[in-house]
Amino acid sequence: MDRFDKIFNFTLSVEGGYTNDKNDKGGETTWGITKEEARKNGYRGSMKDLTKEFAKKILEKDYYLKNRLNEVKNDKIALSICDWSFNSGKWATKKAQVTLNKYFGYDLVVDGIFGSKTIKALNEVEEQGKSEEFLKEYHDIQRKFYHSVVEYNPTQKDFLTGWLNRVDRKEKYLKEMV
């Protein structure tokens, strides 16, 4: 199984099928793809009918390739960032830059854009044998982020347990990933 298939399979396992929760800022969603994203990518049907293959194309184009995760050497780091990006947008890439700055001594601009300096830093972490350390710190920051979302907007409290479980499931998946 290639790298992106591993990412997509994990994401599907935590996203599930169709939902339309009134408190979910994403609104109507299938396989983690919001109606707005689907429309932006040319989908015109009912969200209940959105196929996994269509969702996969969006995830690959708008989250994996757009964030240049295909250039990140470590599969686990690429998966973790892609999954959080899919769940929280630019916060995932910004927090990866924060992790690199705070714990690994980099001085990256925290702009949420994975340019050549951020990609180089992520690959240096891999070359230094510190990928697991990066993931630990990154996941801790992800958990804190979810708590801050709820603190800022209490209407999101119903989602906190699911978000935290998502990080736990991701860590378990990464441990089992070859």
mmCIF file of C-alpha atoms in Angstrom:
data_model
loop_
_atom_site.group_PDB
_atom_site.id
_atom_site.type_symbol
_atom_site.label_atom_id
_atom_site.label_comp_id
_atom_site.label_asym_id
_atom_site.label_seq_id
_atom_site.Cartn_x
_atom_site.Cartn_y
_atom_site.Cartn_z
ATOM 1 C CA MET A 1 0.000 0.000 0.000
ATOM 2 C CA ASP A 2 1.469 3.368 -0.921
ATOM 3 C CA ARG A 3 1.850 6.244 1.512
ATOM 4 C CA PHE A 4 -1.174 8.228 0.452
ATOM 5 C CA ASP A 5 -3.416 5.153 0.629
ATOM 6 C CA LYS A 6 -2.320 4.683 4.260
ATOM 7 C CA ILE A 7 -3.204 8.301 4.972
ATOM 8 C CA PHE A 8 -6.553 8.032 3.238
ATOM 9 C CA ASN A 9 -7.443 4.754 4.957
ATOM 10 C CA PHE A 10 -6.688 6.240 8.356
ATOM 11 C CA THR A 11 -8.662 9.391 7.618
ATOM 12 C CA LEU A 12 -11.674 7.384 6.456
ATOM 13 C CA SER A 13 -11.531 5.306 9.629
ATOM 14 C CA VAL A 14 -11.897 8.411 11.806
ATOM 15 C CA GLU A 15 -14.198 10.457 9.586
ATOM 16 C CA GLY A 16 -16.890 7.944 8.723
ATOM 17 C CA GLY A 17 -19.726 8.621 6.313
ATOM 18 C CA TYR A 18 -22.420 11.264 6.100
ATOM 19 C CA THR A 19 -23.128 13.711 8.953
ATOM 20 C CA ASN A 20 -25.053 16.949 9.281
ATOM 21 C CA ASP A 21 -24.662 18.144 12.869
ATOM 22 C CA LYS A 22 -26.092 21.629 13.489
ATOM 23 C CA ASN A 23 -23.140 22.462 15.776
ATOM 24 C CA ASP A 24 -20.480 21.289 13.326
ATOM 25 C CA LYS A 25 -18.944 24.320 11.638
ATOM 26 C CA GLY A 26 -18.337 22.198 8.544
ATOM 27 C CA GLY A 27 -22.052 21.599 8.113
ATOM 28 C CA GLU A 28 -23.093 18.773 5.831
ATOM 29 C CA THR A 29 -20.137 16.396 5.508
ATOM 30 C CA THR A 30 -19.354 13.025 3.937
ATOM 31 C CA TRP A 31 -16.040 11.174 4.449
ATOM 32 C CA GLY A 32 -14.807 14.382 6.092
ATOM 33 C CA ILE A 33 -15.480 16.469 2.969
ATOM 34 C CA THR A 34 -17.711 19.478 3.572
ATOM 35 C CA LYS A 35 -20.388 20.417 1.101
ATOM 36 C CA GLU A 36 -18.480 23.629 0.347
ATOM 37 C CA GLU A 37 -15.294 21.676 -0.447
ATOM 38 C CA ALA A 38 -17.188 19.203 -2.607
ATOM 39 C CA ARG A 39 -18.819 22.016 -4.612
ATOM 40 C CA LYS A 40 -15.499 23.817 -4.995
ATOM 41 C CA ASN A 41 -14.144 20.603 -6.511
ATOM 42 C CA GLY A 42 -17.000 20.211 -8.985
ATOM 43 C CA TYR A 43 -19.291 17.826 -7.108
ATOM 44 C CA ARG A 44 -22.971 18.674 -7.673
ATOM 45 C CA GLY A 45 -24.824 15.668 -6.236
ATOM 46 C CA SER A 46 -26.296 15.011 -2.817
ATOM 47 C CA MET A 47 -23.657 14.864 -0.099
ATOM 48 C CA LYS A 48 -25.137 11.540 0.955
ATOM 49 C CA ASP A 49 -23.956 10.143 -2.411
ATOM 50 C CA LEU A 50 -20.379 11.476 -2.357
ATOM 51 C CA THR A 51 -18.077 8.563 -3.166
ATOM 52 C CA LYS A 52 -14.913 7.606 -1.314
ATOM 53 C CA GLU A 53 -12.976 8.022 -4.556
ATOM 54 C CA PHE A 54 -14.145 11.631 -4.968
ATOM 55 C CA ALA A 55 -13.250 12.325 -1.322
ATOM 56 C CA LYS A 56 -9.837 10.729 -1.858
ATOM 57 C CA LYS A 57 -9.084 13.052 -4.783
ATOM 58 C CA ILE A 58 -9.934 16.102 -2.667
ATOM 59 C CA LEU A 59 -7.856 14.919 0.288
ATOM 60 C CA GLU A 60 -4.895 14.219 -1.957
ATOM 61 C CA LYS A 61 -5.075 17.489 -3.926
ATOM 62 C CA ASP A 62 -6.122 19.966 -1.236
ATOM 63 C CA TYR A 63 -4.376 18.586 1.842
ATOM 64 C CA TYR A 64 -1.575 16.209 0.890
ATOM 65 C CA LEU A 65 -0.124 17.768 -2.263
ATOM 66 C CA LYS A 66 -1.063 21.378 -1.474
ATOM 67 C CA ASN A 67 0.890 21.079 1.793
ATOM 68 C CA ARG A 68 3.784 19.396 -0.064
ATOM 69 C CA LEU A 69 3.578 16.397 2.243
ATOM 70 C CA ASN A 70 4.776 14.222 -0.636
ATOM 71 C CA GLU A 71 8.154 15.920 -0.051
ATOM 72 C CA VAL A 72 8.283 14.973 3.644
ATOM 73 C CA LYS A 73 10.532 11.927 4.040
ATOM 74 C CA ASN A 74 8.842 10.413 7.084
ATOM 75 C CA ASP A 75 5.528 8.679 6.351
ATOM 76 C CA LYS A 76 4.269 9.039 9.916
ATOM 77 C CA ILE A 77 4.920 12.776 10.036
ATOM 78 C CA ALA A 78 3.226 13.205 6.647
ATOM 79 C CA LEU A 79 0.184 11.239 7.832
ATOM 80 C CA SER A 80 -0.094 13.116 11.106
ATOM 81 C CA ILE A 81 0.100 16.550 9.516
ATOM 82 C CA CYS A 82 -2.248 15.604 6.664
ATOM 83 C CA ASP A 83 -4.851 14.213 9.056
ATOM 84 C CA TRP A 84 -4.804 17.266 11.325
ATOM 85 C CA SER A 85 -4.886 19.555 8.297
ATOM 86 C CA PHE A 86 -7.954 17.713 7.043
ATOM 87 C CA ASN A 87 -9.552 18.173 10.465
ATOM 88 C CA SER A 88 -8.463 21.755 11.234
ATOM 89 C CA GLY A 89 -7.050 23.406 8.130
ATOM 90 C CA LYS A 90 -4.000 25.663 8.402
ATOM 91 C CA TRP A 91 -3.793 25.165 12.143
ATOM 92 C CA ALA A 92 -2.088 21.831 11.465
ATOM 93 C CA THR A 93 0.653 23.361 9.364
ATOM 94 C CA LYS A 94 1.081 26.339 11.690
ATOM 95 C CA LYS A 95 1.386 24.040 14.690
ATOM 96 C CA ALA A 96 3.949 21.883 12.851
ATOM 97 C CA GLN A 97 6.010 25.052 12.412
ATOM 98 C CA VAL A 98 5.491 25.924 16.096
ATOM 99 C CA THR A 99 6.654 22.414 17.067
ATOM 100 C CA LEU A 100 9.786 22.748 14.946
ATOM 101 C CA ASN A 101 10.572 26.167 16.420
ATOM 102 C CA LYS A 102 9.805 25.398 20.058
ATOM 103 C CA TYR A 103 11.266 21.910 20.392
ATOM 104 C CA PHE A 104 13.881 21.660 17.654
ATOM 105 C CA GLY A 105 15.402 25.158 17.583
ATOM 106 C CA TYR A 106 14.202 26.327 14.196
ATOM 107 C CA ASP A 107 13.201 29.912 13.437
ATOM 108 C CA LEU A 108 10.495 29.347 10.850
ATOM 109 C CA VAL A 109 7.836 31.899 10.008
ATOM 110 C CA VAL A 110 4.602 30.492 11.449
ATOM 111 C CA ASP A 111 2.384 31.160 8.449
ATOM 112 C CA GLY A 112 0.814 27.766 7.836
ATOM 113 C CA ILE A 113 2.519 27.479 4.461
ATOM 114 C CA PHE A 114 4.897 24.598 3.905
ATOM 115 C CA GLY A 115 7.620 26.224 1.907
ATOM 116 C CA SER A 116 11.091 24.851 1.302
ATOM 117 C CA LYS A 117 12.360 25.849 4.778
ATOM 118 C CA THR A 118 9.587 23.998 6.608
ATOM 119 C CA ILE A 119 9.960 20.922 4.399
ATOM 120 C CA LYS A 120 13.732 20.993 4.950
ATOM 121 C CA ALA A 121 13.243 21.242 8.732
ATOM 122 C CA LEU A 122 10.788 18.329 8.791
ATOM 123 C CA ASN A 123 13.239 16.229 6.787
ATOM 124 C CA GLU A 124 16.136 17.204 9.059
ATOM 125 C CA VAL A 125 14.126 15.982 12.048
ATOM 126 C CA GLU A 126 13.867 12.629 10.242
ATOM 127 C CA GLU A 127 17.583 12.608 9.375
ATOM 128 C CA GLN A 128 18.455 13.296 13.033
ATOM 129 C CA GLY A 129 16.360 10.329 14.160
ATOM 130 C CA LYS A 130 13.920 12.585 16.019
ATOM 131 C CA SER A 131 10.697 11.798 14.166
ATOM 132 C CA GLU A 132 9.085 10.092 17.161
ATOM 133 C CA GLU A 133 9.990 13.056 19.370
ATOM 134 C CA PHE A 134 8.443 15.415 16.819
ATOM 135 C CA LEU A 135 5.239 13.362 16.712
ATOM 136 C CA LYS A 136 4.958 13.267 20.507
ATOM 137 C CA GLU A 137 5.276 17.050 20.806
ATOM 138 C CA TYR A 138 3.057 17.676 17.780
ATOM 139 C CA HIS A 139 0.282 15.465 19.140
ATOM 140 C CA ASP A 140 0.508 17.138 22.556
ATOM 141 C CA ILE A 141 0.096 20.508 20.832
ATOM 142 C CA GLN A 142 -2.843 19.096 18.854
ATOM 143 C CA ARG A 143 -4.601 18.040 22.066
ATOM 144 C CA LYS A 144 -4.017 21.470 23.618
ATOM 145 C CA PHE A 145 -5.347 23.082 20.455
ATOM 146 C CA TYR A 146 -8.625 21.158 20.688
ATOM 147 C CA HIS A 147 -9.043 22.197 24.318
ATOM 148 C CA SER A 148 -8.446 25.832 23.316
ATOM 149 C CA VAL A 149 -11.088 25.581 20.569
ATOM 150 C CA VAL A 150 -13.662 24.543 23.170
ATOM 151 C CA GLU A 151 -12.490 27.187 25.627
ATOM 152 C CA TYR A 152 -12.894 29.853 22.943
ATOM 153 C CA ASN A 153 -16.172 28.451 21.601
ATOM 154 C CA PRO A 154 -18.091 26.285 24.107
ATOM 155 C CA THR A 155 -20.575 25.213 21.389
ATOM 156 C CA GLN A 156 -17.811 22.889 20.174
ATOM 157 C CA LYS A 157 -17.615 20.998 23.496
ATOM 158 C CA ASP A 158 -19.600 18.051 22.125
ATOM 159 C CA PHE A 159 -16.775 17.372 19.666
ATOM 160 C CA LEU A 160 -13.862 17.465 22.136
ATOM 161 C CA THR A 161 -13.929 13.797 23.124
ATOM 162 C CA GLY A 162 -14.061 12.746 19.472
ATOM 163 C CA TRP A 163 -11.169 15.034 18.561
ATOM 164 C CA LEU A 164 -9.035 13.721 21.413
ATOM 165 C CA ASN A 165 -9.933 10.141 20.511
ATOM 166 C CA ARG A 166 -8.863 10.900 16.950
ATOM 167 C CA VAL A 167 -5.365 11.803 18.170
ATOM 168 C CA ASP A 168 -5.229 8.636 20.291
ATOM 169 C CA ARG A 169 -6.330 6.518 17.333
ATOM 170 C CA LYS A 170 -3.772 8.230 15.122
ATOM 171 C CA GLU A 171 -0.979 7.461 17.577
ATOM 172 C CA LYS A 172 -2.050 3.817 17.700
ATOM 173 C CA TYR A 173 -2.229 3.629 13.886
ATOM 174 C CA LEU A 174 1.237 5.188 13.581
ATOM 175 C CA LYS A 175 2.726 2.641 16.001
ATOM 176 C CA GLU A 176 1.346 -0.178 13.869
ATOM 177 C CA MET A 177 2.308 1.441 10.564
ATOM 178 C CA VAL A 178 5.231 -0.122 8.713
#
